[in-house]
PDB file of C-alpha atoms in Angstrom:
ATOM      1  CA  UNK D   1      39.188 -32.085  -6.767  1.00 78.00           C
ATOM      2  CA  UNK D   2      36.003 -33.246  -4.917  1.00 86.00           C
ATOM      3  CA  UNK D   3      34.589 -29.777  -5.504  1.00 85.00           C
ATOM      4  CA  UNK D   4      36.194 -28.846  -8.730  1.00 79.00           C
ATOM      5  CA  UNK D   5      36.021 -32.360 -10.762  1.00 85.00           C
ATOM      6  CA  UNK D   6      37.964 -30.705 -13.629  1.00 80.00           C
ATOM      7  CA  UNK D   7      41.247 -30.416 -11.611  1.00 79.00           C
ATOM      8  CA  UNK D   8      41.351 -34.255 -12.000  1.00 84.00           C
ATOM      9  CA  UNK D   9      42.227 -33.618 -15.828  1.00 81.00           C
ATOM     10  CA  UNK D  10      45.701 -32.051 -14.603  1.00 79.00           C
ATOM     11  CA  UNK D  11      48.262 -34.474 -16.143  1.00 78.00           C
ATOM     12  CA  UNK D  12      51.477 -32.835 -15.034  1.00 78.00           C
ATOM     13  CA  UNK D  13      52.979 -30.002 -13.178  1.00 80.00           C
ATOM     14  CA  UNK D  14      55.665 -27.814 -14.768  1.00 81.00           C
ATOM     15  CA  UNK D  15      58.381 -25.589 -13.148  1.00 83.00           C
ATOM     16  CA  UNK D  16      58.994 -22.180 -14.876  1.00 81.00           C
ATOM     17  CA  UNK D  17      62.277 -20.501 -14.476  1.00 84.00           C
ATOM     18  CA  UNK D  18      62.395 -17.398 -12.567  1.00 86.00           C
ATOM     19  CA  UNK D  19      63.090 -14.351 -14.393  1.00 92.00           C
ATOM     20  CA  UNK D  20      66.194 -12.395 -13.452  1.00 94.00           C
ATOM     21  CA  UNK D  21      65.668  -9.204 -11.312  1.00 95.00           C
ATOM     22  CA  UNK D  22      66.478  -5.857 -13.269  1.00 95.00           C
ATOM     23  CA  UNK D  23      67.249  -2.733 -11.834  1.00 95.00           C
ATOM     24  CA  UNK D  24      65.767   0.373 -13.814  1.00 92.00           C
ATOM     25  CA  UNK D  25      66.782   3.872 -13.810  1.00 92.00           C
ATOM     26  CA  UNK D  26      63.749   6.238 -13.317  1.00 87.00           C
ATOM     27  CA  UNK D  27      63.833   9.234 -15.845  1.00 82.00           C
ATOM     28  CA  UNK D  28      63.734  12.700 -13.990  1.00 78.00           C
ATOM     29  CA  UNK D  29      60.713  13.798 -15.820  1.00 71.00           C
ATOM     30  CA  UNK D  30      58.936  11.223 -13.903  1.00 76.00           C
ATOM     31  CA  UNK D  31      59.757  12.741 -10.503  1.00 80.00           C
ATOM     32  CA  UNK D  32      57.257  15.692 -10.699  1.00 87.00           C
ATOM     33  CA  UNK D  33      53.535  14.319  -9.667  1.00 91.00           C
ATOM     34  CA  UNK D  34      52.414  17.480 -11.639  1.00 88.00           C
ATOM     35  CA  UNK D  35      54.158  16.928 -14.867  1.00 89.00           C
ATOM     36  CA  UNK D  36      53.034  13.158 -14.379  1.00 89.00           C
ATOM     37  CA  UNK D  37      49.346  14.298 -14.216  1.00 91.00           C
ATOM     38  CA  UNK D  38      49.740  16.517 -17.178  1.00 88.00           C
ATOM     39  CA  UNK D  39      50.595  13.472 -19.321  1.00 88.00           C
ATOM     40  CA  UNK D  40      47.602  11.813 -17.882  1.00 89.00           C
ATOM     41  CA  UNK D  41      45.327  14.639 -18.945  1.00 86.00           C
ATOM     42  CA  UNK D  42      46.884  14.707 -22.411  1.00 85.00           C
ATOM     43  CA  UNK D  43      46.054  10.982 -22.576  1.00 84.00           C
ATOM     44  CA  UNK D  44      42.526  11.242 -21.265  1.00 82.00           C
ATOM     45  CA  UNK D  45      41.389  14.657 -22.416  1.00 80.00           C
ATOM     46  CA  UNK D  46      38.063  15.076 -20.283  1.00 74.00           C
ATOM     47  CA  UNK D  47      35.342  17.056 -22.002  1.00 76.00           C
ATOM     48  CA  UNK D  48      34.759  19.279 -19.070  1.00 77.00           C
ATOM     49  CA  UNK D  49      37.616  21.942 -18.291  1.00 78.00           C
ATOM     50  CA  UNK D  50      36.356  22.116 -14.642  1.00 80.00           C
ATOM     51  CA  UNK D  51      37.215  18.525 -14.071  1.00 77.00           C
ATOM     52  CA  UNK D  52      40.797  19.472 -14.904  1.00 82.00           C
ATOM     53  CA  UNK D  53      40.676  22.165 -12.086  1.00 85.00           C
ATOM     54  CA  UNK D  54      39.143  19.944  -9.809  1.00 87.00           C
ATOM     55  CA  UNK D  55      41.693  17.186 -10.110  1.00 89.00           C
ATOM     56  CA  UNK D  56      44.664  19.410  -9.821  1.00 89.00           C
ATOM     57  CA  UNK D  57      43.353  21.068  -6.720  1.00 91.00           C
ATOM     58  CA  UNK D  58      43.066  17.730  -4.995  1.00 92.00           C
ATOM     59  CA  UNK D  59      46.732  16.841  -6.290  1.00 93.00           C
ATOM     60  CA  UNK D  60      47.993  20.369  -4.761  1.00 91.00           C
ATOM     61  CA  UNK D  61      46.215  19.433  -1.392  1.00 92.00           C
ATOM     62  CA  UNK D  62      48.026  15.890  -1.435  1.00 93.00           C
ATOM     63  CA  UNK D  63      51.429  17.269  -2.424  1.00 93.00           C
ATOM     64  CA  UNK D  64      51.111  20.808  -0.859  1.00 91.00           C
ATOM     65  CA  UNK D  65      53.995  23.231   0.168  1.00 90.00           C
ATOM     66  CA  UNK D  66      56.165  23.316   1.637  1.00 92.00           C
ATOM     67  CA  UNK D  67      56.517  19.626   2.581  1.00 93.00           C
ATOM     68  CA  UNK D  68      55.646  18.118  -1.011  1.00 93.00           C
ATOM     69  CA  UNK D  69      55.460  14.740   0.358  1.00 93.00           C
ATOM     70  CA  UNK D  70      54.838  12.920  -3.202  1.00 92.00           C
ATOM     71  CA  UNK D  71      57.403  14.982  -4.996  1.00 91.00           C
ATOM     72  CA  UNK D  72      60.142  14.144  -2.586  1.00 91.00           C
ATOM     73  CA  UNK D  73      59.061  10.552  -2.191  1.00 90.00           C
ATOM     74  CA  UNK D  74      59.124  10.234  -5.887  1.00 89.00           C
ATOM     75  CA  UNK D  75      62.363  12.258  -6.429  1.00 87.00           C
ATOM     76  CA  UNK D  76      64.158   9.852  -3.815  1.00 88.00           C
ATOM     77  CA  UNK D  77      63.878   6.775  -6.035  1.00 85.00           C
ATOM     78  CA  UNK D  78      66.382   7.444  -8.860  1.00 88.00           C
ATOM     79  CA  UNK D  79      66.566   3.648  -9.409  1.00 92.00           C
ATOM     80  CA  UNK D  80      64.031   0.641  -8.767  1.00 92.00           C
ATOM     81  CA  UNK D  81      64.430  -2.983  -8.626  1.00 95.00           C
ATOM     82  CA  UNK D  82      61.946  -4.660 -10.941  1.00 96.00           C
ATOM     83  CA  UNK D  83      60.467  -8.351 -10.611  1.00 96.00           C
ATOM     84  CA  UNK D  84      57.997 -10.214 -12.605  1.00 96.00           C
ATOM     85  CA  UNK D  85      55.334 -11.676 -10.481  1.00 95.00           C
ATOM     86  CA  UNK D  86      54.239 -15.308 -10.608  1.00 93.00           C
ATOM     87  CA  UNK D  87      50.880 -14.504 -12.167  1.00 93.00           C
ATOM     88  CA  UNK D  88      52.503 -13.084 -15.087  1.00 95.00           C
ATOM     89  CA  UNK D  89      55.072 -15.661 -15.426  1.00 94.00           C
ATOM     90  CA  UNK D  90      52.350 -18.264 -15.983  1.00 92.00           C
ATOM     91  CA  UNK D  91      50.092 -16.179 -18.164  1.00 93.00           C
ATOM     92  CA  UNK D  92      53.517 -15.695 -20.396  1.00 92.00           C
ATOM     93  CA  UNK D  93      53.947 -19.280 -20.240  1.00 90.00           C
ATOM     94  CA  UNK D  94      50.489 -19.859 -21.557  1.00 89.00           C
ATOM     95  CA  UNK D  95      50.299 -17.328 -24.140  1.00 89.00           C
ATOM     96  CA  UNK D  96      53.628 -18.494 -25.732  1.00 86.00           C
ATOM     97  CA  UNK D  97      53.141 -22.180 -25.766  1.00 83.00           C
ATOM     98  CA  UNK D  98      50.430 -24.124 -28.031  1.00 78.00           C
ATOM     99  CA  UNK D  99      51.331 -27.328 -26.235  1.00 76.00           C
ATOM    100  CA  UNK D 100      49.337 -26.584 -23.038  1.00 80.00           C
ATOM    101  CA  UNK D 101      46.036 -25.326 -22.471  1.00 81.00           C
ATOM    102  CA  UNK D 102      43.695 -24.206 -19.714  1.00 84.00           C
ATOM    103  CA  UNK D 103      41.407 -27.127 -18.203  1.00 80.00           C
ATOM    104  CA  UNK D 104      37.917 -26.775 -19.818  1.00 81.00           C
ATOM    105  CA  UNK D 105      39.471 -23.623 -21.233  1.00 84.00           C
ATOM    106  CA  UNK D 106      38.799 -21.707 -17.872  1.00 86.00           C
ATOM    107  CA  UNK D 107      41.694 -19.086 -18.178  1.00 92.00           C
ATOM    108  CA  UNK D 108      41.864 -18.283 -14.527  1.00 90.00           C
ATOM    109  CA  UNK D 109      45.159 -17.937 -13.085  1.00 90.00           C
ATOM    110  CA  UNK D 110      45.308 -17.928  -9.145  1.00 82.00           C
ATOM    111  CA  UNK D 111      48.512 -18.013  -6.890  1.00 84.00           C
ATOM    112  CA  UNK D 112      48.710 -18.415  -2.953  1.00 84.00           C
ATOM    113  CA  UNK D 113      47.299 -14.747  -2.424  1.00 88.00           C
ATOM    114  CA  UNK D 114      45.536 -12.336  -4.669  1.00 94.00           C
ATOM    115  CA  UNK D 115      47.096 -10.161  -7.434  1.00 95.00           C
ATOM    116  CA  UNK D 116      48.575  -6.802  -6.853  1.00 96.00           C
ATOM    117  CA  UNK D 117      47.147  -3.869  -8.925  1.00 96.00           C
ATOM    118  CA  UNK D 118      49.771  -4.211 -11.678  1.00 97.00           C
ATOM    119  CA  UNK D 119      49.206  -7.852 -12.199  1.00 96.00           C
ATOM    120  CA  UNK D 120      45.464  -7.632 -11.875  1.00 96.00           C
ATOM    121  CA  UNK D 121      45.198  -4.704 -14.625  1.00 96.00           C
ATOM    122  CA  UNK D 122      47.767  -6.497 -16.757  1.00 96.00           C
ATOM    123  CA  UNK D 123      45.682  -9.945 -16.738  1.00 96.00           C
ATOM    124  CA  UNK D 124      42.269  -7.957 -17.300  1.00 96.00           C
ATOM    125  CA  UNK D 125      43.695  -6.066 -20.383  1.00 96.00           C
ATOM    126  CA  UNK D 126      45.847  -9.096 -21.940  1.00 94.00           C
ATOM    127  CA  UNK D 127      45.034 -10.005 -25.536  1.00 89.00           C
ATOM    128  CA  UNK D 128      44.580 -13.733 -24.302  1.00 91.00           C
ATOM    129  CA  UNK D 129      41.348 -12.816 -22.672  1.00 92.00           C
ATOM    130  CA  UNK D 130      42.248 -14.296 -19.396  1.00 94.00           C
ATOM    131  CA  UNK D 131      39.582 -14.437 -16.544  1.00 94.00           C
ATOM    132  CA  UNK D 132      39.532 -11.539 -13.664  1.00 94.00           C
ATOM    133  CA  UNK D 133      41.675 -12.598 -10.895  1.00 94.00           C
ATOM    134  CA  UNK D 134      41.271 -12.056  -7.375  1.00 93.00           C
ATOM    135  CA  UNK D 135      43.209  -8.916  -5.995  1.00 94.00           C
ATOM    136  CA  UNK D 136      44.152  -6.943  -3.058  1.00 93.00           C
ATOM    137  CA  UNK D 137      44.451  -3.906  -5.076  1.00 92.00           C
ATOM    138  CA  UNK D 138      47.909  -2.941  -3.351  1.00 94.00           C
ATOM    139  CA  UNK D 139      50.274  -0.898  -5.705  1.00 94.00           C
ATOM    140  CA  UNK D 140      53.635  -2.897  -5.348  1.00 94.00           C
ATOM    141  CA  UNK D 141      56.737  -0.954  -6.797  1.00 89.00           C
ATOM    142  CA  UNK D 142      58.924  -2.753  -9.191  1.00 94.00           C
ATOM    143  CA  UNK D 143      56.294  -4.768 -10.875  1.00 95.00           C
ATOM    144  CA  UNK D 144      57.118  -5.418 -14.709  1.00 96.00           C
ATOM    145  CA  UNK D 145      55.919  -7.333 -17.595  1.00 95.00           C
ATOM    146  CA  UNK D 146      57.173 -10.841 -18.689  1.00 94.00           C
ATOM    147  CA  UNK D 147      59.931  -9.685 -21.070  1.00 92.00           C
ATOM    148  CA  UNK D 148      62.153 -12.745 -21.093  1.00 88.00           C
ATOM    149  CA  UNK D 149      63.763 -13.603 -24.660  1.00 88.00           C
ATOM    150  CA  UNK D 150      61.152 -11.985 -26.668  1.00 90.00           C
ATOM    151  CA  UNK D 151      61.066 -12.175 -30.508  1.00 90.00           C
ATOM    152  CA  UNK D 152      59.823  -9.225 -32.698  1.00 92.00           C
ATOM    153  CA  UNK D 153      56.250 -10.091 -32.264  1.00 89.00           C
ATOM    154  CA  UNK D 154      56.451 -10.484 -28.433  1.00 89.00           C
ATOM    155  CA  UNK D 155      58.287  -7.314 -28.129  1.00 92.00           C
ATOM    156  CA  UNK D 156      55.225  -5.615 -30.136  1.00 93.00           C
ATOM    157  CA  UNK D 157      52.865  -7.371 -27.611  1.00 90.00           C
ATOM    158  CA  UNK D 158      54.760  -6.053 -24.743  1.00 93.00           C
ATOM    159  CA  UNK D 159      54.719  -2.556 -26.038  1.00 94.00           C
ATOM    160  CA  UNK D 160      51.104  -2.685 -26.756  1.00 94.00           C
ATOM    161  CA  UNK D 161      50.387  -4.206 -23.148  1.00 95.00           C
ATOM    162  CA  UNK D 162      52.484  -1.047 -21.560  1.00 95.00           C
ATOM    163  CA  UNK D 163      50.624   1.173 -23.390  1.00 94.00           C
ATOM    164  CA  UNK D 164      47.345  -0.144 -22.145  1.00 95.00           C
ATOM    165  CA  UNK D 165      48.505  -0.473 -18.517  1.00 95.00           C
ATOM    166  CA  UNK D 166      49.847   3.328 -18.902  1.00 93.00           C
ATOM    167  CA  UNK D 167      46.583   4.342 -20.094  1.00 93.00           C
ATOM    168  CA  UNK D 168      44.632   2.508 -17.456  1.00 95.00           C
ATOM    169  CA  UNK D 169      47.024   3.753 -14.612  1.00 94.00           C
ATOM    170  CA  UNK D 170      46.209   7.307 -15.920  1.00 93.00           C
ATOM    171  CA  UNK D 171      42.372   6.706 -15.893  1.00 92.00           C
ATOM    172  CA  UNK D 172      42.501   5.536 -12.348  1.00 94.00           C
ATOM    173  CA  UNK D 173      44.757   8.439 -10.888  1.00 92.00           C
ATOM    174  CA  UNK D 174      42.419  10.826 -12.568  1.00 91.00           C
ATOM    175  CA  UNK D 175      39.363   8.915 -11.212  1.00 90.00           C
ATOM    176  CA  UNK D 176      40.888   9.077  -7.644  1.00 91.00           C
ATOM    177  CA  UNK D 177      41.498  12.741  -7.726  1.00 90.00           C
ATOM    178  CA  UNK D 178      38.237  13.584  -9.358  1.00 84.00           C
ATOM    179  CA  UNK D 179      36.515  11.245  -6.894  1.00 80.00           C
ATOM    180  CA  UNK D 180      38.000  12.672  -3.905  1.00 61.00           C
ATOM    181  CA  UNK D 181      37.767  16.548  -4.850  1.00 55.00           C
ATOM    182  CA  UNK D 182      35.173  18.482  -2.966  1.00 54.00           C
ATOM    183  CA  UNK D 183      32.547  20.121  -5.211  1.00 52.00           C
ATOM    184  CA  UNK D 184      33.082  23.825  -6.046  1.00 51.00           C
ATOM    185  CA  UNK D 185      31.339  26.250  -3.796  1.00 50.00           C
ATOM    186  CA  UNK D 186      28.369  27.530  -5.804  1.00 47.00           C
ATOM    187  CA  UNK D 187      26.919  31.210  -5.045  1.00 47.00           C
ATOM    188  CA  UNK D 188      23.580  31.555  -3.298  1.00 45.00           C
ATOM    189  CA  UNK D 189      21.126  32.459  -5.907  1.00 45.00           C
ATOM    190  CA  UNK D 190      17.958  34.286  -4.514  1.00 42.00           C
ATOM    191  CA  UNK D 191      15.810  32.686  -7.316  1.00 42.00           C
ATOM    192  CA  UNK D 192      17.141  29.220  -6.209  1.00 43.00           C
ATOM    193  CA  UNK D 193      14.583  27.449  -3.958  1.00 42.00           C
ATOM    194  CA  UNK D 194      17.444  24.993  -3.140  1.00 43.00           C
ATOM    195  CA  UNK D 195      19.913  27.587  -1.749  1.00 42.00           C
ATOM    196  CA  UNK D 196      20.977  27.790   1.733  1.00 42.00           C
ATOM    197  CA  UNK D 197      19.859  31.321   2.123  1.00 41.00           C
ATOM    198  CA  UNK D 198      17.266  30.337   5.145  1.00 41.00           C
ATOM    199  CA  UNK D 199      19.838  28.774   7.332  1.00 40.00           C
ATOM    200  CA  UNK D 200      22.075  31.750   7.146  1.00 39.00           C
ATOM    201  CA  UNK D 201      19.034  34.157   7.645  1.00 39.00           C
ATOM    202  CA  UNK D 202      18.453  32.128  10.829  1.00 37.00           C
ATOM    203  CA  UNK D 203      22.022  32.491  12.160  1.00 38.00           C
ATOM    204  CA  UNK D 204      21.522  36.325  11.708  1.00 38.00           C
ATOM    205  CA  UNK D 205      18.194  36.019  14.076  1.00 40.00           C
ATOM    206  CA  UNK D 206      20.388  34.577  16.774  1.00 39.00           C
TER     207      UNK D 206
END
């Protein structure tokens, strides 16, 4: 409070009821990384067809035959236990209540540790304009949005948030696969001063 005097304006502490843990069944359509990535590409629709090929090549290398580690891991999870992390419980409390406000309108939500990938993305995309939280960027399975006792308006907001999250996850997956894909081999051109022809010629001289 010495370093941040505005903290002295906090007048009370409030306990938020812990939402229930919910077990969700995963659709069989989500078991194939390639099918998931097809949906990602339909959503993103890159302009350059070569980007499709490069990203799929990277995915094939990561999930190559015969072991297919990504597919087998996804197929082994028919159900998943979901929880609402503390950051999103706090965000939901402020979003629903008109009686409580952020001190000095500083919409920063912090917990005892940085936010996971899901919570970070959720808070950054939220319509309430929350400040970008600290994050360790780890993907933690079983996160879900605050869905306790939603009315019609709340359900619409929830669907909109999941749509935004899905789109962002797709963009991040595509960016990862595109970034880590080696550039395609380009044929040597005799008229290209930047070709590697001289180095190959020196090899023949040896």
